[in-house]
Amino acid sequence: MTLEPPSLIARGGVPPIPPYASLVALLLTFLVNQSEISAQRAPWHDLRSPNQGGDGLFGYSVSGVPDADGDGRGDVFVGAHSARPQGGPNDAGEAYLFSGNNGSLLHTFISPNQQTSGEFGYAVSGVPDTDGDGMGDLLVGSFGENRAHLFSGKSGELLHSLISPIGLGDVNFGYSVAGVPDLDGDSRGDLIVGSLASENRGAAYVYSGSSGMILYPLASPNSMVSGLFGYSVSGIEDVDGDGRGDICTHSIRLSRCLSVSLENLFQMFRI
């Protein structure tokens, strides 16, 4: 069966769910049900949106976070990109950090650049420590603003706001985000941000987590109109033995995932 990519994305809009998403949901439901048959286990925590003012699409994006509150346990980051912050514009979005240990709310995050349909929280990711406090940090994509924002997991303060190197045009920068194990040798976590970019060819950009400066841009070696390179991105542990983190990026149209290191670009696998 050939799976068609989602339709092109207009600025400020929420992309349609891919036609195969329902199949994935059915598969996941089946797997969960089979697990329940073998072991009746309740959820560890039942997390609810702190913002009860309408359907904010709480949980559309989720991520684990390296310990952010100093209890030695991982924590949980949840996006709600259609939430309306108190006194803020519609669909500006919010994100929430919860304790993985007891489920309590640690921080609520809003964009420093709130705007209607900013979609802050459309993509969220935990990040290895970027500011030297020994705690995990948090990256939030806001593709309606064409920005991504890095926050301290410990204090909740804004560390860096990132914009595309090609400017604030209609490029859906921040559509996908991920933390990456140290890439540049400064012993701090780094960042990758996906951008569907001009003609939806797509691009991804790697930033220093400590300084917020761009390290290098990535483009598909098989660039094509509507290729949607950068549709999803991920940081991964060292795969080529150089002692640095690596990166995986996905292109919908090409159905490829590329693994990237500072030294080279190579195809990791093809579906």
Short mmCIF file of C-alpha atoms in Angstrom, two decimals:
data_model
loop_
_atom_site.label_atom_id
_atom_site.label_comp_id
_atom_site.label_asym_id
_atom_site.label_seq_id
_atom_site.Cartn_x
_atom_site.Cartn_y
_atom_site.Cartn_z
CA MET A 1 0.00 0.00 0.00
CA THR A 2 1.33 3.40 -0.96
CA LEU A 3 0.96 6.04 1.74
CA GLU A 4 0.51 9.57 0.51
CA PRO A 5 2.05 12.44 2.51
CA PRO A 6 -0.21 14.98 4.19
CA SER A 7 -1.29 18.00 2.19
CA LEU A 8 0.89 21.10 2.21
CA ILE A 9 0.74 23.20 5.32
CA ALA A 10 -0.45 26.78 5.49
CA ARG A 11 1.08 29.13 8.03
CA GLY A 12 -0.85 29.24 11.27
CA GLY A 13 -2.81 26.07 10.46
CA VAL A 14 -2.60 22.65 12.02
CA PRO A 15 -1.50 19.98 9.54
CA PRO A 16 -4.01 17.24 8.82
CA ILE A 17 -3.43 13.87 10.45
CA PRO A 18 -1.74 11.56 7.93
CA PRO A 19 -4.14 9.00 6.44
CA TYR A 20 -2.20 6.14 7.99
CA ALA A 21 -2.38 7.57 11.52
CA SER A 22 -5.57 5.64 12.27
CA LEU A 23 -3.78 2.40 11.39
CA VAL A 24 -1.00 3.25 13.81
CA ALA A 25 -3.57 4.07 16.49
CA LEU A 26 -5.29 0.73 15.95
CA LEU A 27 -1.97 -1.09 16.20
CA LEU A 28 -1.04 0.71 19.39
CA THR A 29 -4.47 0.00 20.87
CA PHE A 30 -4.06 -3.67 20.03
CA LEU A 31 -0.63 -3.80 21.63
CA VAL A 32 -1.89 -2.05 24.75
CA ASN A 33 -4.85 -4.39 25.01
CA GLN A 34 -2.60 -7.43 24.66
CA SER A 35 -0.42 -6.02 27.42
CA GLU A 36 -3.47 -5.54 29.62
CA ILE A 37 -4.45 -9.14 29.08
CA SER A 38 -1.11 -10.35 30.40
CA ALA A 39 -0.85 -7.81 33.22
CA GLN A 40 -3.58 -5.50 34.49
CA ARG A 41 -1.58 -2.35 35.18
CA ALA A 42 -2.99 1.09 35.86
CA PRO A 43 -1.24 4.24 34.53
CA TRP A 44 1.55 5.46 36.75
CA HIS A 45 0.13 8.98 36.59
CA ASP A 46 -2.99 10.42 34.98
CA LEU A 47 -1.93 13.88 33.82
CA ARG A 48 -4.58 16.54 33.11
CA SER A 49 -4.29 19.96 31.55
CA PRO A 50 -3.96 22.78 34.09
CA ASN A 51 -5.77 25.00 31.56
CA GLN A 52 -9.44 24.02 31.51
CA GLY A 53 -10.47 26.83 29.18
CA GLY A 54 -11.48 24.78 26.14
CA ASP A 55 -9.84 22.16 23.96
CA GLY A 56 -6.15 23.00 23.99
CA LEU A 57 -5.15 19.65 22.45
CA PHE A 58 -3.30 18.79 25.63
CA GLY A 59 -1.04 15.82 24.97
CA TYR A 60 -0.75 16.30 21.20
CA SER A 61 3.01 16.32 21.84
CA VAL A 62 4.85 14.67 24.73
CA SER A 63 8.44 13.99 25.71
CA GLY A 64 10.48 12.56 28.49
CA VAL A 65 12.94 14.95 30.17
CA PRO A 66 16.19 14.23 32.02
CA ASP A 67 15.69 14.94 35.73
CA ALA A 68 14.68 18.62 35.97
CA ASP A 69 13.75 18.95 39.65
CA GLY A 70 16.66 17.22 41.36
CA ASP A 71 14.86 14.15 42.67
CA GLY A 72 16.94 11.77 40.56
CA ARG A 73 13.94 10.77 38.42
CA GLY A 74 13.01 11.63 34.85
CA ASP A 75 10.18 14.09 34.23
CA VAL A 76 7.40 14.55 31.65
CA PHE A 77 6.83 17.41 29.18
CA VAL A 78 3.42 17.90 27.54
CA GLY A 79 2.39 20.34 24.81
CA ALA A 80 -1.04 21.89 24.24
CA HIS A 81 -0.59 23.94 21.07
CA SER A 82 -4.21 25.09 20.81
CA ALA A 83 -4.46 26.29 24.41
CA ARG A 84 -5.28 29.93 25.09
CA PRO A 85 -3.07 31.33 27.85
CA GLN A 86 -4.84 33.50 30.39
CA GLY A 87 -5.29 36.89 28.74
CA GLY A 88 -3.55 35.64 25.60
CA PRO A 89 -4.64 35.12 22.00
CA ASN A 90 -6.43 32.06 20.65
CA ASP A 91 -4.26 29.04 19.80
CA ALA A 92 -1.15 30.72 21.19
CA GLY A 93 -0.37 27.44 22.97
CA GLU A 94 1.11 26.30 26.25
CA ALA A 95 3.39 23.53 27.52
CA TYR A 96 3.65 21.89 30.93
CA LEU A 97 6.39 20.12 32.86
CA PHE A 98 5.26 17.45 35.30
CA SER A 99 7.20 15.52 37.89
CA GLY A 100 7.78 11.99 36.68
CA ASN A 101 7.99 10.89 40.29
CA ASN A 102 4.63 12.10 41.61
CA GLY A 103 2.83 13.70 38.63
CA SER A 104 2.73 17.19 40.15
CA LEU A 105 2.94 20.26 37.90
CA LEU A 106 6.42 21.79 38.02
CA HIS A 107 6.18 24.61 35.45
CA THR A 108 3.75 26.07 32.94
CA PHE A 109 5.33 27.58 29.83
CA ILE A 110 3.97 30.17 27.41
CA SER A 111 5.64 31.72 24.42
CA PRO A 112 7.64 34.91 24.94
CA ASN A 113 6.24 35.89 21.53
CA GLN A 114 2.55 35.05 21.88
CA GLN A 115 0.40 35.43 18.79
CA THR A 116 -2.85 34.07 17.41
CA SER A 117 -2.26 30.56 15.99
CA GLY A 118 1.32 30.65 17.19
CA GLU A 119 1.01 26.92 17.96
CA PHE A 120 3.52 27.03 20.84
CA GLY A 121 3.83 23.45 22.04
CA TYR A 122 3.10 21.77 18.72
CA ALA A 123 6.43 19.98 19.24
CA VAL A 124 8.20 19.52 22.58
CA SER A 125 11.38 17.77 23.65
CA GLY A 126 13.48 17.18 26.70
CA VAL A 127 17.12 18.23 26.24
CA PRO A 128 20.30 17.15 28.03
CA ASP A 129 21.58 19.91 30.34
CA THR A 130 22.43 23.02 28.28
CA ASP A 131 23.12 25.64 30.97
CA GLY A 132 25.43 23.77 33.33
CA ASP A 133 23.05 23.40 36.28
CA GLY A 134 23.09 19.61 36.00
CA MET A 135 19.36 19.39 35.17
CA GLY A 136 17.48 18.57 32.00
CA ASP A 137 16.12 21.41 29.88
CA LEU A 138 13.16 21.88 27.53
CA LEU A 139 12.74 22.79 23.85
CA VAL A 140 9.39 23.94 22.44
CA GLY A 141 8.50 24.36 18.77
CA SER A 142 6.10 27.12 17.75
CA PHE A 143 5.79 26.81 13.99
CA GLY A 144 3.03 29.43 13.73
CA GLU A 145 5.58 31.94 15.07
CA ASN A 146 8.41 30.37 13.05
CA ARG A 147 10.36 30.05 16.29
CA ALA A 148 11.58 27.53 18.85
CA HIS A 149 12.24 28.32 22.50
CA LEU A 150 14.64 26.72 24.98
CA PHE A 151 13.79 26.82 28.69
CA SER A 152 15.58 25.80 31.85
CA GLY A 153 14.00 22.68 33.28
CA LYS A 154 15.10 23.65 36.77
CA SER A 155 13.92 27.26 36.95
CA GLY A 156 11.56 27.50 33.97
CA GLU A 157 13.31 30.61 32.68
CA LEU A 158 13.79 31.27 28.98
CA LEU A 159 17.33 30.47 27.86
CA HIS A 160 17.20 31.06 24.09
CA SER A 161 14.69 31.85 21.36
CA LEU A 162 15.68 30.44 17.99
CA ILE A 163 14.66 31.62 14.53
CA SER A 164 15.38 30.20 11.11
CA PRO A 165 18.64 31.38 9.51
CA ILE A 166 16.58 32.32 6.45
CA GLY A 167 14.39 34.66 8.48
CA LEU A 168 10.82 34.76 9.74
CA GLY A 169 9.15 34.01 6.42
CA ASP A 170 6.49 31.38 5.98
CA VAL A 171 8.80 28.41 6.60
CA ASN A 172 7.08 26.53 9.48
CA PHE A 173 10.28 26.64 11.51
CA GLY A 174 9.70 24.78 14.77
CA TYR A 175 7.41 22.17 13.23
CA SER A 176 9.62 19.52 14.87
CA VAL A 177 12.22 19.81 17.64
CA ALA A 178 14.57 17.55 19.57
CA GLY A 179 17.34 17.62 22.11
CA VAL A 180 20.63 16.06 21.03
CA PRO A 181 23.50 14.63 23.08
CA ASP A 182 26.57 16.91 22.92
CA LEU A 183 27.57 17.50 19.30
CA ASP A 184 30.21 20.23 19.52
CA GLY A 185 32.35 19.02 22.40
CA ASP A 186 31.33 21.55 25.06
CA SER A 187 29.75 18.86 27.28
CA ARG A 188 26.29 20.45 26.96
CA GLY A 189 23.18 19.23 25.18
CA ASP A 190 22.43 20.63 21.73
CA LEU A 191 19.29 21.20 19.65
CA ILE A 192 17.77 20.38 16.28
CA VAL A 193 14.76 22.16 14.76
CA GLY A 194 12.84 21.08 11.67
CA SER A 195 11.44 23.57 9.15
CA LEU A 196 9.24 22.66 6.20
CA ALA A 197 10.74 25.71 4.47
CA SER A 198 10.35 27.10 0.98
CA GLU A 199 8.18 24.97 -1.34
CA ASN A 200 7.92 22.46 1.50
CA ARG A 201 11.27 20.98 0.47
CA GLY A 202 12.19 21.11 4.13
CA ALA A 203 15.32 21.72 6.15
CA ALA A 204 16.65 21.17 9.65
CA TYR A 205 18.99 23.30 11.71
CA VAL A 206 21.34 22.31 14.51
CA TYR A 207 22.01 24.79 17.32
CA SER A 208 24.35 24.92 20.28
CA GLY A 209 22.34 24.36 23.42
CA SER A 210 24.71 26.46 25.49
CA SER A 211 24.94 29.55 23.27
CA GLY A 212 21.89 29.26 21.00
CA MET A 213 24.12 29.82 17.96
CA ILE A 214 23.56 27.79 14.81
CA LEU A 215 26.11 25.02 14.29
CA TYR A 216 25.06 23.91 10.82
CA PRO A 217 22.04 23.61 8.51
CA LEU A 218 20.87 20.33 7.01
CA ALA A 219 19.08 19.75 3.71
CA SER A 220 18.08 16.53 2.06
CA PRO A 221 20.67 15.13 -0.36
CA ASN A 222 17.63 14.30 -2.52
CA SER A 223 15.80 17.61 -2.22
CA MET A 224 12.46 17.84 -4.00
CA VAL A 225 9.35 20.02 -3.91
CA SER A 226 7.06 18.83 -1.10
CA GLY A 227 9.76 16.46 0.19
CA LEU A 228 9.06 17.70 3.73
CA PHE A 229 12.58 17.00 4.95
CA GLY A 230 12.63 17.75 8.68
CA TYR A 231 9.02 16.63 9.17
CA SER A 232 10.34 14.83 12.25
CA VAL A 233 13.74 15.03 13.92
CA SER A 234 15.50 13.25 16.76
CA GLY A 235 18.76 13.30 18.63
CA ILE A 236 20.40 9.91 19.12
CA GLU A 237 23.39 8.56 21.00
CA ASP A 238 26.72 8.25 19.21
CA VAL A 239 26.40 5.84 16.26
CA ASP A 240 29.73 6.38 14.47
CA GLY A 241 32.15 6.10 17.38
CA ASP A 242 33.31 9.72 17.46
CA GLY A 243 32.09 10.26 21.01
CA ARG A 244 29.45 12.82 19.95
CA GLY A 245 25.69 12.67 19.61
CA ASP A 246 24.10 12.17 16.20
CA ILE A 247 20.84 13.15 14.51
CA CYS A 248 18.03 11.43 12.66
CA THR A 249 15.75 13.42 10.31
CA HIS A 250 12.77 12.24 8.31
CA SER A 251 11.49 13.17 4.85
CA ILE A 252 7.85 12.23 4.21
CA ARG A 253 7.93 12.23 0.42
CA LEU A 254 11.15 10.25 0.19
CA SER A 255 10.20 7.92 3.06
CA ARG A 256 13.77 8.12 4.33
CA CYS A 257 15.45 8.73 7.61
CA LEU A 258 18.93 10.22 7.51
CA SER A 259 21.45 9.98 10.29
CA VAL A 260 23.85 12.89 10.52
CA SER A 261 27.14 13.43 12.32
CA LEU A 262 29.38 16.48 12.25
CA GLU A 263 31.75 14.66 9.90
CA ASN A 264 29.37 13.17 7.36
CA LEU A 265 25.84 12.59 6.12
CA PHE A 266 24.72 9.07 5.33
CA GLN A 267 21.56 7.12 4.79
CA MET A 268 20.63 5.20 7.92
CA PHE A 269 17.72 3.23 6.55
CA ARG A 270 15.08 3.32 3.87
CA ILE A 271 11.53 2.06 4.24
#
